[in-house]
């Protein structure tokens, strides 16, 4: 099986590209580049296989929240201009810009998480310049992420069996998921900490070395930084 | 599994005592009664110690002390004396002295691949040794040699448990503690695990402490048995001298639960030609057909990964079959007609009282208020928790929590009750209670399906045993082998 090009990039290159995309999303002033960035990230999300059920659910939840963003900008516009027509024209444009920025940041996160395995992040924490205790703490936190997602799904299924119907406007309906999730995560944290002591990992782990920084990484990183120049100067 | 010879070490030779306790007492923070009450014992290298006792008797607390992990794993005060490997470890513990294998293998594994998992342990090990040789030895010991490149996430629970044992053996501990390690394992894997542990104790002098409820498996394996009751040792000696206080279950299945209509038209559930595969993976179930009549208690048995839990999830409606159909005779929706009880109670308890917890399902099924109350009361009475209605669910014992999860399913309108590994972690008293509840459900005209590895429980309660292997039904018979 041939590996996708993004998995051949060094982790630091991927991290740098992620930061560059975030920079564009947060500081870019032009509407068209932002729209192109959004479309590119959206396509990349599906191309790299990062659009799993959890990602899609989060994306839809985010999009469902957009009307609230528009309403907020309309209200701010009305407060400023005291005219609904001006509030509408200003509010809609600004809400669209704001939503586009937010979605770009959100998609960039999903893509980065999708193309980077927890093990790669853990390997970064086992570098010599990071104290072992800090490395172990960070890598354990990263290990928790996929386990927590699986646990959430499991608890959700259990409560569905008990007739749970989640209603986003009624936070109380989330309690049957939040409480057991908190309890199970506390138990898991306790057991994991005991296991870390047993496995003598409290003095730091030594994982396999990450891939070396190559020519492709330099080129991709150079191109990414070049796109930032007009924005910074 | 074969019966294992007595340990070659003399059990009362003080000079070789690897673990020694004197008046060891432990009191958990915020409680009055001690969990361990003045325990004195000696354990030599190479002993295979089985630790038994009802839930809450202090088995795990004692084992954590004996492995020198009490100071990191327990919150409370230890008094008396504890010497591990000749060192006073009463308050300081003794890190690096012991390996631990817990019930759930998921949280014990840290590597990406099988080989990396064992290598991580070898990297933490001190002293001179041939790393490659040790890696091969540990992998082959547990039959993992062929899987060394496989990703840990893709392994079944049985293989994960083998891997967690291999990782612990790679640390070369003096003592290995296993806390109900066979809970998720099929018979063959559990037997294999016990054989490996016995061989390690015999050849390397490893001391094995094993907490287990399954006495028929534990007794032939152990060289010494410790039975605990309310924090005190009530038996300490060779397993042959131990007499079980009462039979495991009260009465066999045939005495009460007889299928009312095993083959007739009155089927509560029909599974017809069902096939299922998880996304992008091989088929878990292929062309499975099964039916359940009122009064039947159907046990689904088979090795890890044979598709038992997946079949229950399909019957409940959490998953949809790729092919075939599942039909319930009940007029209500399948999600309501089928009740599914999961194994871990902590994954579902959330309410501030037992009554609230138990009434969650009928409330969601839109019963009128008076019926919610009556159904909840009836379900709590069925499981013997009626006097605990106002208690906070988290304050219940493990066995009581398990009965509460059962009650919170019985309070709904389900006519088919499914249970996934209902016996895990339960002592004999709790098992007898669960068996009684299942017989009651069956006698009231419900159908029960349970996925389990516990053959003794199956023989005691099931009216029918369906064996699954690699996603196919290979046998459908009465518990003692008679055809249905």
Short mmCIF file of N, CA and C in Angstrom, two decimals, chain B residues 311-395:
data_model
loop_
_atom_site.label_atom_id
_atom_site.label_comp_id
_atom_site.label_asym_id
_atom_site.label_seq_id
_atom_site.Cartn_x
_atom_site.Cartn_y
_atom_site.Cartn_z
N UNK B 311 -23.61 -9.64 18.07
CA UNK B 311 -24.96 -10.17 17.85
C UNK B 311 -25.95 -9.51 18.82
N UNK B 312 -25.55 -9.34 20.07
CA UNK B 312 -26.44 -8.69 21.06
C UNK B 312 -26.70 -7.24 20.65
N UNK B 313 -25.65 -6.55 20.20
CA UNK B 313 -25.82 -5.15 19.77
C UNK B 313 -26.75 -5.05 18.56
N UNK B 314 -26.68 -6.04 17.67
CA UNK B 314 -27.56 -6.06 16.50
C UNK B 314 -29.00 -6.31 16.95
N UNK B 315 -29.17 -7.25 17.88
CA UNK B 315 -30.53 -7.56 18.35
C UNK B 315 -31.14 -6.34 19.03
N UNK B 316 -30.32 -5.62 19.79
CA UNK B 316 -30.82 -4.42 20.48
C UNK B 316 -31.13 -3.28 19.50
N UNK B 317 -30.43 -3.26 18.37
CA UNK B 317 -30.65 -2.18 17.41
C UNK B 317 -29.58 -1.11 17.45
N UNK B 318 -28.49 -1.35 18.22
CA UNK B 318 -27.38 -0.38 18.23
C UNK B 318 -26.63 -0.44 16.92
N UNK B 319 -26.65 -1.60 16.28
CA UNK B 319 -26.03 -1.78 14.97
C UNK B 319 -27.10 -2.29 14.02
N UNK B 320 -26.92 -2.02 12.74
CA UNK B 320 -27.86 -2.53 11.75
C UNK B 320 -27.18 -3.61 10.92
N UNK B 321 -27.84 -4.73 10.66
CA UNK B 321 -27.18 -5.80 9.90
C UNK B 321 -26.93 -5.38 8.44
N UNK B 322 -25.84 -5.89 7.88
CA UNK B 322 -25.57 -5.63 6.46
C UNK B 322 -26.52 -6.46 5.60
N UNK B 323 -26.89 -7.61 6.12
CA UNK B 323 -27.75 -8.52 5.38
C UNK B 323 -28.63 -9.26 6.39
N UNK B 324 -29.81 -9.71 5.95
CA UNK B 324 -30.70 -10.44 6.84
C UNK B 324 -31.57 -9.51 7.64
N UNK B 325 -32.41 -10.09 8.52
CA UNK B 325 -33.32 -9.24 9.31
C UNK B 325 -33.52 -9.79 10.73
N UNK B 326 -33.90 -8.87 11.60
CA UNK B 326 -34.17 -9.23 13.00
C UNK B 326 -35.59 -8.80 13.32
N UNK B 327 -36.40 -9.75 13.74
CA UNK B 327 -37.83 -9.45 13.99
C UNK B 327 -38.17 -9.74 15.45
N UNK B 328 -38.84 -8.76 16.08
CA UNK B 328 -39.32 -8.95 17.45
C UNK B 328 -40.84 -9.09 17.41
N UNK B 329 -41.37 -10.02 18.21
CA UNK B 329 -42.82 -10.22 18.21
C UNK B 329 -43.54 -9.08 18.92
N UNK B 330 -42.80 -8.35 19.77
CA UNK B 330 -43.43 -7.29 20.56
C UNK B 330 -43.92 -6.15 19.67
N UNK B 331 -45.08 -5.55 20.02
CA UNK B 331 -45.59 -4.44 19.20
C UNK B 331 -44.74 -3.18 19.33
N UNK B 332 -43.96 -3.07 20.40
CA UNK B 332 -43.16 -1.84 20.55
C UNK B 332 -41.91 -1.90 19.65
N UNK B 333 -41.23 -0.78 19.55
CA UNK B 333 -40.01 -0.69 18.75
C UNK B 333 -38.96 -1.65 19.30
N UNK B 334 -38.05 -2.11 18.41
CA UNK B 334 -37.04 -3.08 18.85
C UNK B 334 -36.18 -2.49 19.97
N UNK B 335 -35.89 -1.18 19.87
CA UNK B 335 -35.07 -0.53 20.89
C UNK B 335 -35.74 -0.63 22.27
N UNK B 336 -37.09 -0.63 22.27
CA UNK B 336 -37.82 -0.73 23.54
C UNK B 336 -38.07 -2.19 23.93
N UNK B 337 -38.28 -3.04 22.93
CA UNK B 337 -38.64 -4.44 23.21
C UNK B 337 -37.45 -5.23 23.72
N UNK B 338 -36.26 -4.79 23.37
CA UNK B 338 -35.06 -5.52 23.79
C UNK B 338 -34.32 -4.69 24.83
N UNK B 339 -34.05 -5.30 25.97
CA UNK B 339 -33.23 -4.63 27.00
C UNK B 339 -31.83 -5.20 26.95
N UNK B 340 -30.84 -4.33 26.97
CA UNK B 340 -29.45 -4.81 26.93
C UNK B 340 -28.71 -4.31 28.17
N UNK B 341 -28.17 -5.24 28.94
CA UNK B 341 -27.44 -4.88 30.16
C UNK B 341 -25.95 -5.01 29.88
N UNK B 342 -25.23 -3.92 30.11
CA UNK B 342 -23.79 -3.94 29.86
C UNK B 342 -23.06 -4.34 31.13
N UNK B 343 -21.75 -4.59 30.94
CA UNK B 343 -20.98 -5.19 32.01
C UNK B 343 -20.59 -4.23 33.13
N UNK B 344 -20.10 -3.04 32.74
CA UNK B 344 -19.52 -2.14 33.73
C UNK B 344 -20.57 -1.14 34.24
N UNK B 345 -20.99 -1.25 35.49
CA UNK B 345 -22.05 -0.34 35.98
C UNK B 345 -21.60 1.12 36.01
N UNK B 346 -20.30 1.36 36.21
CA UNK B 346 -19.82 2.75 36.28
C UNK B 346 -19.97 3.48 34.96
N UNK B 347 -20.21 2.73 33.87
CA UNK B 347 -20.39 3.38 32.57
C UNK B 347 -21.80 3.89 32.37
N UNK B 348 -22.69 3.67 33.32
CA UNK B 348 -24.05 4.14 33.10
C UNK B 348 -24.66 4.88 34.30
N UNK B 349 -24.13 4.71 35.50
CA UNK B 349 -24.77 5.34 36.65
C UNK B 349 -24.51 6.85 36.65
N UNK B 350 -25.56 7.62 36.87
CA UNK B 350 -25.37 9.08 36.86
C UNK B 350 -26.31 9.81 37.81
N UNK B 351 -27.40 9.15 38.22
CA UNK B 351 -28.44 9.87 38.97
C UNK B 351 -28.05 10.02 40.44
N UNK B 352 -28.83 10.84 41.17
CA UNK B 352 -28.50 11.11 42.57
C UNK B 352 -29.11 10.11 43.53
N UNK B 353 -30.01 9.23 43.00
CA UNK B 353 -30.55 8.18 43.87
C UNK B 353 -30.78 6.92 43.05
N UNK B 354 -30.83 5.81 43.79
CA UNK B 354 -31.07 4.51 43.14
C UNK B 354 -32.41 4.54 42.41
N UNK B 355 -33.42 5.14 43.04
CA UNK B 355 -34.75 5.20 42.44
C UNK B 355 -34.72 5.98 41.12
N UNK B 356 -34.06 7.16 41.15
CA UNK B 356 -33.95 7.99 39.93
C UNK B 356 -33.25 7.22 38.82
N UNK B 357 -32.19 6.52 39.20
CA UNK B 357 -31.41 5.77 38.22
C UNK B 357 -32.27 4.70 37.55
N UNK B 358 -33.04 4.01 38.40
CA UNK B 358 -33.84 2.89 37.91
C UNK B 358 -35.04 3.38 37.09
N UNK B 359 -35.50 4.61 37.37
CA UNK B 359 -36.69 5.10 36.66
C UNK B 359 -36.33 5.83 35.36
N UNK B 360 -35.04 5.87 35.02
CA UNK B 360 -34.60 6.60 33.82
C UNK B 360 -35.24 6.01 32.55
N UNK B 361 -35.22 4.67 32.45
CA UNK B 361 -35.75 4.03 31.24
C UNK B 361 -37.27 4.21 31.11
N UNK B 362 -38.08 3.88 32.15
CA UNK B 362 -39.53 4.09 31.96
C UNK B 362 -39.90 5.55 31.70
N UNK B 363 -39.12 6.49 32.28
CA UNK B 363 -39.41 7.91 31.99
C UNK B 363 -39.17 8.20 30.51
N UNK B 364 -38.07 7.66 29.97
CA UNK B 364 -37.77 7.88 28.56
C UNK B 364 -38.73 7.15 27.64
N UNK B 365 -39.37 6.10 28.18
CA UNK B 365 -40.34 5.37 27.37
C UNK B 365 -41.75 5.94 27.54
N UNK B 366 -41.81 7.13 28.17
CA UNK B 366 -43.06 7.91 28.27
C UNK B 366 -44.21 7.20 28.97
N UNK B 367 -43.91 6.46 30.01
CA UNK B 367 -44.97 5.88 30.83
C UNK B 367 -45.59 6.99 31.68
N UNK B 368 -46.85 6.87 32.06
CA UNK B 368 -47.43 7.86 32.98
C UNK B 368 -46.74 7.80 34.35
N UNK B 369 -46.74 8.92 35.10
CA UNK B 369 -45.97 8.99 36.35
C UNK B 369 -46.23 7.85 37.32
N UNK B 370 -47.54 7.49 37.50
CA UNK B 370 -47.82 6.43 38.49
C UNK B 370 -47.23 5.09 38.05
N UNK B 371 -47.18 4.86 36.71
CA UNK B 371 -46.63 3.59 36.23
C UNK B 371 -45.10 3.59 36.32
N UNK B 372 -44.51 4.77 36.15
CA UNK B 372 -43.04 4.87 36.31
C UNK B 372 -42.67 4.44 37.73
N UNK B 373 -43.44 4.96 38.70
CA UNK B 373 -43.16 4.63 40.11
C UNK B 373 -43.35 3.15 40.37
N UNK B 374 -44.46 2.60 39.87
CA UNK B 374 -44.74 1.19 40.17
C UNK B 374 -43.73 0.28 39.47
N UNK B 375 -43.37 0.60 38.23
CA UNK B 375 -42.39 -0.22 37.51
C UNK B 375 -41.02 -0.17 38.21
N UNK B 376 -40.64 1.02 38.64
CA UNK B 376 -39.34 1.18 39.30
C UNK B 376 -39.30 0.39 40.59
N UNK B 377 -40.38 0.53 41.38
CA UNK B 377 -40.44 -0.20 42.66
C UNK B 377 -40.37 -1.71 42.43
N UNK B 378 -41.13 -2.17 41.42
CA UNK B 378 -41.17 -3.61 41.13
C UNK B 378 -39.78 -4.11 40.71
N UNK B 379 -39.11 -3.33 39.85
CA UNK B 379 -37.78 -3.76 39.37
C UNK B 379 -36.78 -3.80 40.53
N UNK B 380 -36.85 -2.80 41.41
CA UNK B 380 -35.93 -2.77 42.56
C UNK B 380 -36.20 -3.93 43.51
N UNK B 381 -37.49 -4.28 43.65
CA UNK B 381 -37.83 -5.42 44.50
C UNK B 381 -37.31 -6.72 43.87
N UNK B 382 -37.43 -6.82 42.53
CA UNK B 382 -36.96 -8.01 41.83
C UNK B 382 -35.48 -8.30 42.11
N UNK B 383 -34.68 -7.22 42.18
CA UNK B 383 -33.24 -7.42 42.37
C UNK B 383 -32.81 -7.25 43.84
N UNK B 384 -33.79 -7.05 44.71
CA UNK B 384 -33.50 -6.96 46.13
C UNK B 384 -32.88 -5.65 46.57
N UNK B 385 -33.20 -4.56 45.86
CA UNK B 385 -32.62 -3.26 46.22
C UNK B 385 -33.68 -2.27 46.71
N UNK B 386 -34.88 -2.77 47.03
CA UNK B 386 -35.97 -1.87 47.39
C UNK B 386 -35.64 -1.01 48.60
N UNK B 387 -34.82 -1.54 49.52
CA UNK B 387 -34.50 -0.76 50.73
C UNK B 387 -33.41 0.28 50.46
N UNK B 388 -32.80 0.23 49.28
CA UNK B 388 -31.73 1.17 48.95
C UNK B 388 -32.20 2.30 48.02
N UNK B 389 -33.52 2.44 47.86
CA UNK B 389 -34.06 3.35 46.83
C UNK B 389 -33.53 4.78 46.94
N UNK B 390 -33.29 5.25 48.16
CA UNK B 390 -32.87 6.65 48.33
C UNK B 390 -31.35 6.82 48.37
N UNK B 391 -30.62 5.72 48.30
CA UNK B 391 -29.15 5.84 48.39
C UNK B 391 -28.56 6.39 47.09
N UNK B 392 -27.37 6.96 47.21
CA UNK B 392 -26.64 7.44 46.03
C UNK B 392 -26.06 6.21 45.32
N UNK B 393 -26.29 6.03 44.02
CA UNK B 393 -25.84 4.81 43.34
C UNK B 393 -24.34 4.54 43.51
N UNK B 394 -23.53 5.61 43.54
CA UNK B 394 -22.07 5.42 43.62
C UNK B 394 -21.62 4.86 44.98
N UNK B 395 -22.54 4.93 45.98
CA UNK B 395 -22.16 4.42 47.30
C UNK B 395 -22.46 2.92 47.44
#
